[in-house]
PDB file of C-alpha atoms in Angstrom:
ATOM      1  CA  MET A 140     137.931 178.774  47.500  1.00 85.00           C
ATOM      2  CA  SER A 141     139.394 176.499  44.725  1.00 90.00           C
ATOM      3  CA  TRP A 142     141.213 178.978  42.389  1.00 94.00           C
ATOM      4  CA  ALA A 143     141.866 176.010  40.075  1.00 92.00           C
ATOM      5  CA  SER A 144     138.031 175.455  39.744  1.00 94.00           C
ATOM      6  CA  VAL A 145     137.368 179.082  39.016  1.00 95.00           C
ATOM      7  CA  GLY A 146     140.079 178.991  36.487  1.00 96.00           C
ATOM      8  CA  PHE A 147     138.820 176.243  34.712  1.00 96.00           C
ATOM      9  CA  PHE A 148     135.502 177.255  34.464  1.00 97.00           C
ATOM     10  CA  ALA A 149     136.363 180.757  33.623  1.00 97.00           C
ATOM     11  CA  ALA A 150     138.875 179.350  30.802  1.00 97.00           C
ATOM     12  CA  VAL A 151     136.315 177.078  29.159  1.00 97.00           C
ATOM     13  CA  HIS A 152     133.593 180.004  29.302  1.00 98.00           C
ATOM     14  CA  GLY A 153     136.399 182.319  27.794  1.00 98.00           C
ATOM     15  CA  VAL A 154     136.848 180.188  24.930  1.00 97.00           C
ATOM     16  CA  ALA A 155     133.249 179.874  24.333  1.00 98.00           C
ATOM     17  CA  LEU A 156     133.206 183.883  24.073  1.00 97.00           C
ATOM     18  CA  LEU A 157     135.257 183.164  20.817  1.00 97.00           C
ATOM     19  CA  ALA A 158     132.331 181.755  19.228  1.00 97.00           C
ATOM     20  CA  PRO A 159     131.081 185.102  16.962  1.00 97.00           C
ATOM     21  CA  TRP A 160     134.524 184.753  15.418  1.00 97.00           C
ATOM     22  CA  PHE A 161     134.097 181.161  14.352  1.00 97.00           C
ATOM     23  CA  PHE A 162     130.463 181.102  13.657  1.00 97.00           C
ATOM     24  CA  SER A 163     128.996 178.527  11.087  1.00 96.00           C
ATOM     25  CA  TRP A 164     125.544 177.389  10.711  1.00 97.00           C
ATOM     26  CA  SER A 165     127.017 173.752  10.414  1.00 97.00           C
ATOM     27  CA  ALA A 166     129.163 174.243  13.849  1.00 97.00           C
ATOM     28  CA  LEU A 167     126.043 175.930  15.410  1.00 97.00           C
ATOM     29  CA  GLY A 168     123.796 172.574  14.391  1.00 97.00           C
ATOM     30  CA  MET A 169     126.631 170.358  15.408  1.00 96.00           C
ATOM     31  CA  ALA A 170     126.707 171.998  18.986  1.00 97.00           C
ATOM     32  CA  ILE A 171     122.666 171.868  19.440  1.00 97.00           C
ATOM     33  CA  ALA A 172     123.127 168.067  18.444  1.00 97.00           C
ATOM     34  CA  PHE A 173     125.811 167.713  20.819  1.00 98.00           C
ATOM     35  CA  HIS A 174     123.694 169.477  23.558  1.00 98.00           C
ATOM     36  CA  TRP A 175     121.059 166.871  23.022  1.00 97.00           C
ATOM     37  CA  LEU A 176     123.354 163.798  22.955  1.00 98.00           C
ATOM     38  CA  PHE A 177     125.450 164.568  25.738  1.00 98.00           C
ATOM     39  CA  GLY A 178     122.631 166.166  27.731  1.00 97.00           C
ATOM     40  CA  SER A 179     119.329 164.165  27.086  1.00 97.00           C
ATOM     41  CA  VAL A 180     121.145 160.860  26.597  1.00 97.00           C
ATOM     42  CA  GLY A 181     123.728 161.068  28.642  1.00 97.00           C
ATOM     43  CA  ILE A 182     123.009 163.172  31.597  1.00 98.00           C
ATOM     44  CA  CYS A 183     119.073 163.080  31.773  1.00 97.00           C
ATOM     45  CA  LEU A 184     118.696 159.481  30.787  1.00 98.00           C
ATOM     46  CA  GLY A 185     122.013 158.217  31.814  1.00 98.00           C
ATOM     47  CA  TYR A 186     123.391 159.793  34.871  1.00 98.00           C
ATOM     48  CA  HIS A 187     120.379 160.781  36.026  1.00 98.00           C
ATOM     49  CA  ARG A 188     117.471 158.287  35.746  1.00 98.00           C
ATOM     50  CA  LEU A 189     119.421 155.211  35.000  1.00 98.00           C
ATOM     51  CA  LEU A 190     122.676 155.428  37.224  1.00 98.00           C
ATOM     52  CA  SER A 191     121.219 157.526  40.254  1.00 97.00           C
ATOM     53  CA  HIS A 192     117.662 156.504  40.557  1.00 97.00           C
ATOM     54  CA  ARG A 193     117.804 153.109  38.621  1.00 97.00           C
ATOM     55  CA  SER A 194     114.470 154.161  37.305  1.00 97.00           C
ATOM     56  CA  PHE A 195     114.981 151.438  34.473  1.00 98.00           C
ATOM     57  CA  LYS A 196     117.118 148.797  33.353  1.00 97.00           C
ATOM     58  CA  VAL A 197     119.129 148.555  30.352  1.00 98.00           C
ATOM     59  CA  PRO A 198     121.971 145.774  29.075  1.00 98.00           C
ATOM     60  CA  GLN A 199     125.280 146.216  30.747  1.00 97.00           C
ATOM     61  CA  TRP A 200     126.693 147.126  27.260  1.00 98.00           C
ATOM     62  CA  LEU A 201     124.271 149.815  26.499  1.00 98.00           C
ATOM     63  CA  GLU A 202     124.488 150.919  29.918  1.00 98.00           C
ATOM     64  CA  TYR A 203     128.234 151.662  29.383  1.00 98.00           C
ATOM     65  CA  ILE A 204     127.536 153.329  26.359  1.00 98.00           C
ATOM     66  CA  ILE A 205     125.221 155.715  27.757  1.00 98.00           C
ATOM     67  CA  ALA A 206     127.478 156.384  30.616  1.00 98.00           C
ATOM     68  CA  THR A 207     130.217 157.067  28.398  1.00 98.00           C
ATOM     69  CA  ILE A 208     127.967 159.821  26.518  1.00 98.00           C
ATOM     70  CA  GLY A 209     127.266 161.225  30.100  1.00 98.00           C
ATOM     71  CA  ALA A 210     131.093 161.499  30.567  1.00 98.00           C
ATOM     72  CA  LEU A 211     131.521 163.483  27.405  1.00 98.00           C
ATOM     73  CA  ALA A 212     129.155 166.163  28.892  1.00 97.00           C
ATOM     74  CA  MET A 213     132.237 167.410  31.112  1.00 97.00           C
ATOM     75  CA  GLN A 214     129.928 167.335  34.059  1.00 97.00           C
ATOM     76  CA  GLY A 215     132.166 164.536  36.088  1.00 95.00           C
ATOM     77  CA  GLY A 216     132.647 160.970  36.173  1.00 96.00           C
ATOM     78  CA  PRO A 217     129.483 158.904  37.051  1.00 97.00           C
ATOM     79  CA  THR A 218     130.307 158.177  40.543  1.00 96.00           C
ATOM     80  CA  PHE A 219     130.904 161.979  41.646  1.00 96.00           C
ATOM     81  CA  TRP A 220     127.694 162.793  39.536  1.00 97.00           C
ATOM     82  CA  VAL A 221     125.570 160.253  40.931  1.00 97.00           C
ATOM     83  CA  ALA A 222     126.866 160.454  44.536  1.00 96.00           C
ATOM     84  CA  GLY A 223     126.285 164.318  44.657  1.00 95.00           C
ATOM     85  CA  HIS A 224     122.646 163.653  43.426  1.00 96.00           C
ATOM     86  CA  ARG A 225     121.841 161.146  45.891  1.00 96.00           C
ATOM     87  CA  GLN A 226     123.032 163.539  48.715  1.00 95.00           C
ATOM     88  CA  HIS A 227     120.876 166.339  47.305  1.00 95.00           C
ATOM     89  CA  HIS A 228     117.950 163.967  47.514  1.00 94.00           C
ATOM     90  CA  ALA A 229     118.752 162.491  50.795  1.00 92.00           C
ATOM     91  CA  PHE A 230     119.432 166.151  52.435  1.00 93.00           C
ATOM     92  CA  THR A 231     117.465 168.450  50.055  1.00 91.00           C
ATOM     93  CA  GLU A 232     118.203 172.075  50.913  1.00 91.00           C
ATOM     94  CA  HIS A 233     120.239 171.279  54.116  1.00 90.00           C
ATOM     95  CA  THR A 234     122.667 174.145  54.001  1.00 89.00           C
ATOM     96  CA  GLU A 235     125.625 171.815  54.573  1.00 90.00           C
ATOM     97  CA  LYS A 236     124.722 168.431  53.623  1.00 92.00           C
ATOM     98  CA  ASP A 237     123.282 169.113  50.129  1.00 91.00           C
ATOM     99  CA  PRO A 238     126.129 169.983  47.701  1.00 92.00           C
ATOM    100  CA  TYR A 239     123.957 172.292  45.913  1.00 92.00           C
ATOM    101  CA  SER A 240     121.467 173.680  48.523  1.00 92.00           C
ATOM    102  CA  SER A 241     119.304 176.471  47.124  1.00 93.00           C
ATOM    103  CA  ALA A 242     118.889 177.393  50.992  1.00 92.00           C
ATOM    104  CA  ARG A 243     122.417 179.107  50.085  1.00 93.00           C
ATOM    105  CA  GLY A 244     121.068 181.327  47.357  1.00 94.00           C
ATOM    106  CA  PHE A 245     120.773 181.183  43.637  1.00 94.00           C
ATOM    107  CA  TRP A 246     124.285 181.412  42.905  1.00 95.00           C
ATOM    108  CA  TRP A 247     125.638 179.119  45.153  1.00 94.00           C
ATOM    109  CA  SER A 248     123.054 176.152  43.861  1.00 95.00           C
ATOM    110  CA  HIS A 249     123.736 177.334  40.277  1.00 96.00           C
ATOM    111  CA  MET A 250     127.573 177.046  40.312  1.00 95.00           C
ATOM    112  CA  GLN A 251     129.223 178.528  43.238  1.00 94.00           C
ATOM    113  CA  TRP A 252     129.322 175.318  45.080  1.00 95.00           C
ATOM    114  CA  MET A 253     131.945 173.918  42.811  1.00 94.00           C
ATOM    115  CA  PHE A 254     134.260 176.585  43.876  1.00 94.00           C
ATOM    116  CA  TYR A 255     134.692 175.045  47.353  1.00 91.00           C
ATOM    117  CA  LEU A 256     136.008 171.583  47.298  1.00 87.00           C
ATOM    118  CA  LYS A 257     134.259 170.031  50.300  1.00 88.00           C
ATOM    119  CA  PRO A 258     135.735 166.476  50.955  1.00 89.00           C
ATOM    120  CA  GLU A 259     132.117 164.875  51.295  1.00 88.00           C
ATOM    121  CA  VAL A 260     131.531 166.261  47.691  1.00 87.00           C
ATOM    122  CA  PHE A 261     134.612 166.151  45.915  1.00 90.00           C
ATOM    123  CA  ASP A 262     136.847 163.365  47.811  1.00 90.00           C
ATOM    124  CA  ARG A 263     136.191 160.293  46.300  1.00 90.00           C
ATOM    125  CA  ARG A 264     137.015 158.636  48.801  1.00 90.00           C
ATOM    126  CA  VAL A 265     134.305 160.045  50.630  1.00 92.00           C
ATOM    127  CA  TYR A 266     131.822 160.605  48.503  1.00 92.00           C
ATOM    128  CA  ALA A 267     131.696 156.942  47.039  1.00 93.00           C
ATOM    129  CA  GLN A 268     129.851 155.716  50.006  1.00 94.00           C
ATOM    130  CA  TYR A 269     126.888 157.597  48.421  1.00 95.00           C
ATOM    131  CA  ALA A 270     127.259 155.378  45.218  1.00 96.00           C
ATOM    132  CA  PRO A 271     128.882 152.139  46.267  1.00 95.00           C
ATOM    133  CA  ASP A 272     127.115 150.298  43.197  1.00 95.00           C
ATOM    134  CA  ILE A 273     128.680 152.896  40.973  1.00 96.00           C
ATOM    135  CA  ALA A 274     132.201 153.261  42.360  1.00 95.00           C
ATOM    136  CA  ARG A 275     132.949 149.195  42.503  1.00 95.00           C
ATOM    137  CA  ASP A 276     132.482 149.073  38.933  1.00 96.00           C
ATOM    138  CA  ARG A 277     135.979 149.273  36.957  1.00 96.00           C
ATOM    139  CA  TYR A 278     134.633 150.889  34.012  1.00 98.00           C
ATOM    140  CA  TYR A 279     133.063 153.821  36.035  1.00 97.00           C
ATOM    141  CA  ALA A 280     136.376 154.133  37.834  1.00 96.00           C
ATOM    142  CA  PHE A 281     138.075 154.610  34.508  1.00 97.00           C
ATOM    143  CA  LEU A 282     135.593 157.393  33.439  1.00 97.00           C
ATOM    144  CA  ASP A 283     135.683 158.808  36.975  1.00 96.00           C
ATOM    145  CA  ARG A 284     139.650 159.411  36.158  1.00 96.00           C
ATOM    146  CA  TYR A 285     139.512 160.380  32.536  1.00 96.00           C
ATOM    147  CA  PHE A 286     136.244 161.953  31.670  1.00 96.00           C
ATOM    148  CA  LEU A 287     138.163 165.404  30.951  1.00 96.00           C
ATOM    149  CA  VAL A 288     140.683 163.193  28.639  1.00 97.00           C
ATOM    150  CA  LEU A 289     137.754 162.159  26.724  1.00 97.00           C
ATOM    151  CA  GLN A 290     137.556 165.876  25.405  1.00 97.00           C
ATOM    152  CA  VAL A 291     140.840 165.505  23.634  1.00 97.00           C
ATOM    153  CA  PRO A 292     139.862 162.721  20.956  1.00 97.00           C
ATOM    154  CA  LEU A 293     136.381 164.355  20.670  1.00 97.00           C
ATOM    155  CA  ALA A 294     138.323 167.901  19.810  1.00 97.00           C
ATOM    156  CA  PHE A 295     140.594 166.230  17.312  1.00 97.00           C
ATOM    157  CA  ALA A 296     137.665 164.563  15.586  1.00 97.00           C
ATOM    158  CA  LEU A 297     135.828 167.586  15.509  1.00 97.00           C
ATOM    159  CA  TYR A 298     138.770 169.544  14.041  1.00 97.00           C
ATOM    160  CA  ALA A 299     139.307 167.023  11.370  1.00 97.00           C
ATOM    161  CA  VAL A 300     135.662 167.401  10.323  1.00 96.00           C
ATOM    162  CA  GLY A 301     135.266 171.262  10.570  1.00 95.00           C
ATOM    163  CA  GLY A 302     138.315 172.843  11.912  1.00 96.00           C
ATOM    164  CA  TRP A 303     138.318 175.030  14.771  1.00 97.00           C
ATOM    165  CA  SER A 304     134.560 176.281  14.388  1.00 97.00           C
ATOM    166  CA  PHE A 305     133.676 172.950  15.225  1.00 98.00           C
ATOM    167  CA  VAL A 306     136.288 172.582  18.214  1.00 97.00           C
ATOM    168  CA  ILE A 307     134.983 175.742  19.631  1.00 97.00           C
ATOM    169  CA  TYR A 308     131.250 175.192  19.105  1.00 98.00           C
ATOM    170  CA  GLY A 309     131.422 171.075  19.749  1.00 97.00           C
ATOM    171  CA  VAL A 310     133.403 171.413  23.085  1.00 98.00           C
ATOM    172  CA  PHE A 311     133.305 174.799  24.627  1.00 98.00           C
ATOM    173  CA  VAL A 312     130.353 176.431  23.517  1.00 98.00           C
ATOM    174  CA  ARG A 313     128.106 173.056  24.107  1.00 98.00           C
ATOM    175  CA  ALA A 314     129.838 172.442  27.515  1.00 98.00           C
ATOM    176  CA  VAL A 315     128.804 175.767  28.665  1.00 98.00           C
ATOM    177  CA  LEU A 316     125.257 175.907  27.446  1.00 98.00           C
ATOM    178  CA  LEU A 317     124.887 172.424  28.786  1.00 98.00           C
ATOM    179  CA  TRP A 318     126.581 173.280  32.112  1.00 98.00           C
ATOM    180  CA  HIS A 319     123.966 176.202  32.534  1.00 97.00           C
ATOM    181  CA  CYS A 320     120.768 174.110  31.450  1.00 97.00           C
ATOM    182  CA  THR A 321     121.678 171.594  34.130  1.00 97.00           C
ATOM    183  CA  TRP A 322     122.370 174.088  36.712  1.00 97.00           C
ATOM    184  CA  LEU A 323     119.186 175.652  36.389  1.00 97.00           C
ATOM    185  CA  ILE A 324     117.826 172.454  37.790  1.00 96.00           C
ATOM    186  CA  ASN A 325     119.412 172.885  41.031  1.00 95.00           C
ATOM    187  CA  SER A 326     119.085 177.211  41.244  1.00 95.00           C
ATOM    188  CA  ALA A 327     115.554 178.086  39.221  1.00 96.00           C
ATOM    189  CA  ASN A 328     113.727 175.024  40.016  1.00 95.00           C
ATOM    190  CA  HIS A 329     114.108 175.429  43.573  1.00 94.00           C
ATOM    191  CA  LEU A 330     113.118 179.049  43.622  1.00 93.00           C
ATOM    192  CA  TRP A 331     110.152 179.533  41.040  1.00 95.00           C
ATOM    193  CA  GLY A 332     107.437 177.688  39.064  1.00 95.00           C
ATOM    194  CA  TYR A 333     104.367 175.477  40.562  1.00 95.00           C
ATOM    195  CA  ARG A 334     104.052 172.372  42.342  1.00 93.00           C
ATOM    196  CA  ASN A 335     101.845 169.574  41.859  1.00 93.00           C
ATOM    197  CA  PHE A 336     102.715 167.816  45.266  1.00 91.00           C
ATOM    198  CA  GLU A 337     103.612 168.847  48.746  1.00 88.00           C
ATOM    199  CA  SER A 338     107.075 167.336  48.980  1.00 83.00           C
ATOM    200  CA  ASP A 339     109.322 168.290  51.723  1.00 85.00           C
ATOM    201  CA  ASP A 340     111.339 170.697  50.109  1.00 90.00           C
ATOM    202  CA  ASN A 341     110.815 173.914  47.752  1.00 92.00           C
ATOM    203  CA  SER A 342     111.024 171.673  44.386  1.00 94.00           C
ATOM    204  CA  ARG A 343     109.222 173.348  41.355  1.00 95.00           C
ATOM    205  CA  ASN A 344     107.899 172.683  37.786  1.00 96.00           C
ATOM    206  CA  LEU A 345     109.441 175.206  35.491  1.00 97.00           C
ATOM    207  CA  TRP A 346     108.244 174.785  31.781  1.00 97.00           C
ATOM    208  CA  TRP A 347     110.981 176.808  30.402  1.00 97.00           C
ATOM    209  CA  VAL A 348     113.864 174.836  32.037  1.00 97.00           C
ATOM    210  CA  ALA A 349     112.026 171.475  31.218  1.00 97.00           C
ATOM    211  CA  LEU A 350     112.095 172.904  27.713  1.00 97.00           C
ATOM    212  CA  LEU A 351     116.292 173.236  28.056  1.00 97.00           C
ATOM    213  CA  THR A 352     116.828 170.127  29.809  1.00 97.00           C
ATOM    214  CA  TYR A 353     114.753 167.662  28.097  1.00 97.00           C
ATOM    215  CA  GLY A 354     112.143 167.105  30.745  1.00 97.00           C
ATOM    216  CA  GLU A 355     114.185 167.555  34.095  1.00 97.00           C
ATOM    217  CA  GLY A 356     112.441 170.813  34.728  1.00 97.00           C
ATOM    218  CA  TRP A 357     109.395 168.853  36.344  1.00 96.00           C
ATOM    219  CA  HIS A 358     111.443 169.038  39.330  1.00 96.00           C
ATOM    220  CA  ASN A 359     108.663 169.062  41.904  1.00 95.00           C
ATOM    221  CA  ASN A 360     107.266 165.636  40.507  1.00 94.00           C
ATOM    222  CA  HIS A 361     110.586 164.267  40.561  1.00 95.00           C
ATOM    223  CA  HIS A 362     111.138 165.040  43.953  1.00 94.00           C
ATOM    224  CA  ALA A 363     107.972 163.608  44.839  1.00 92.00           C
ATOM    225  CA  PHE A 364     108.598 160.317  43.307  1.00 93.00           C
ATOM    226  CA  PRO A 365     112.454 160.224  42.587  1.00 94.00           C
ATOM    227  CA  LYS A 366     112.656 156.482  41.418  1.00 95.00           C
ATOM    228  CA  MET A 367     109.869 157.134  38.572  1.00 95.00           C
ATOM    229  CA  ALA A 368     111.203 157.088  34.861  1.00 96.00           C
ATOM    230  CA  LYS A 369     108.728 159.649  33.601  1.00 95.00           C
ATOM    231  CA  SER A 370     109.296 163.413  34.966  1.00 94.00           C
ATOM    232  CA  GLY A 371     106.423 164.949  32.991  1.00 94.00           C
ATOM    233  CA  LEU A 372     102.886 163.915  34.557  1.00 93.00           C
ATOM    234  CA  ARG A 373     100.230 166.603  33.550  1.00 92.00           C
ATOM    235  CA  PRO A 374      99.242 166.600  29.778  1.00 91.00           C
ATOM    236  CA  TRP A 375     101.410 169.582  28.843  1.00 93.00           C
ATOM    237  CA  GLU A 376     104.470 168.712  30.981  1.00 95.00           C
ATOM    238  CA  ILE A 377     106.479 167.449  27.821  1.00 95.00           C
ATOM    239  CA  ASP A 378     109.436 164.962  28.876  1.00 97.00           C
ATOM    240  CA  THR A 379     111.525 164.342  25.737  1.00 97.00           C
ATOM    241  CA  THR A 380     113.728 162.010  27.874  1.00 97.00           C
ATOM    242  CA  TRP A 381     110.725 159.794  28.970  1.00 97.00           C
ATOM    243  CA  TRP A 382     109.993 159.300  25.121  1.00 97.00           C
ATOM    244  CA  LEU A 383     113.458 157.906  24.866  1.00 97.00           C
ATOM    245  CA  ILE A 384     113.095 155.573  27.382  1.00 97.00           C
ATOM    246  CA  LYS A 385     109.716 154.437  26.107  1.00 97.00           C
ATOM    247  CA  GLY A 386     111.518 153.882  22.614  1.00 97.00           C
ATOM    248  CA  LEU A 387     113.878 151.636  24.465  1.00 98.00           C
ATOM    249  CA  GLN A 388     111.106 149.600  26.121  1.00 97.00           C
ATOM    250  CA  SER A 389     109.567 149.245  22.858  1.00 97.00           C
ATOM    251  CA  ALA A 390     112.827 147.896  21.415  1.00 97.00           C
ATOM    252  CA  GLY A 391     113.013 145.608  24.335  1.00 96.00           C
ATOM    253  CA  LEU A 392     116.267 147.092  25.530  1.00 98.00           C
ATOM    254  CA  ALA A 393     114.721 148.885  28.736  1.00 97.00           C
ATOM    255  CA  THR A 394     113.015 146.620  31.526  1.00 97.00           C
ATOM    256  CA  LYS A 395     112.019 147.217  35.122  1.00 97.00           C
ATOM    257  CA  VAL A 396     110.646 150.983  34.134  1.00 97.00           C
ATOM    258  CA  VAL A 397     109.401 152.359  37.095  1.00 95.00           C
ATOM    259  CA  MET A 398     105.985 154.072  36.413  1.00 92.00           C
ATOM    260  CA  PRO A 399     104.324 156.858  38.368  1.00 87.00           C
ATOM    261  CA  PRO A 400     102.298 155.679  41.223  1.00 86.00           C
ATOM    262  CA  VAL A 401      98.422 155.974  41.341  1.00 72.00           C
ATOM    263  CA  LYS A 402      98.336 159.402  43.124  1.00 70.00           C
ATOM    264  CA  ALA A 403     100.599 160.556  40.161  1.00 70.00           C
ATOM    265  CA  ARG A 404      99.026 159.194  37.318  1.00 67.00           C
ATOM    266  CA  VAL A 405      95.729 160.892  38.228  1.00 62.00           C
ATOM    267  CA  LEU A 406      97.290 164.087  37.028  1.00 69.00           C
ATOM    268  CA  SER A 407      97.313 162.963  33.317  1.00 58.00           C
TER     269      SER A 407
END
């Protein structure tokens, strides 16, 4: 077990628990806005659908902006995130090869996997082989190294605008809430919910996770067709991240958008 990792996550959670003593409606609103910006734009659209699966293409300058927003989510650099996710799809629920295998229990897949620094998951020299397209990019290598440092100028800017309440809500409360929302896809979505497709795993669709993760909770759909840019397929499967992609496409900024195959489109 890496006690440094345990200490880091415990410290961030601990500071977030100070939130009631620094509450303000403006700080809470800003935390919610950052949850959407870093979560939907940075992680769901950027790290996941754009970088991990190449579900669509945007100009390089815009890809870098979106990836930087993803790095601000404090979920690791792009090479780490993409490599881990690609391992998850390649070896879904394998107890050793899937970094956050749900076969090892809810808490392992939710967060415990980050407390044991296996080289294939946490050593860049090893995991980079699963994301060579990301690892060889110099700007992404910069984000891999300094993603945590990005929180420092963010915290200074928040302090200048709203004092300590903005720092605690904008950095710590936001990080904790977004962490657990993202981790629910690894844990809850492989245990509960319904299935539209008989994929070779236990991935499931879970409406309340989809609401918390801007459409990522339609996880069975995603595992059945990982490269499609749209996760929600049935009329009630709301996918707000897909709305962003459609907006970029309408503006001429998103191209080569991978649409659901025919056997998936019949659900709608």
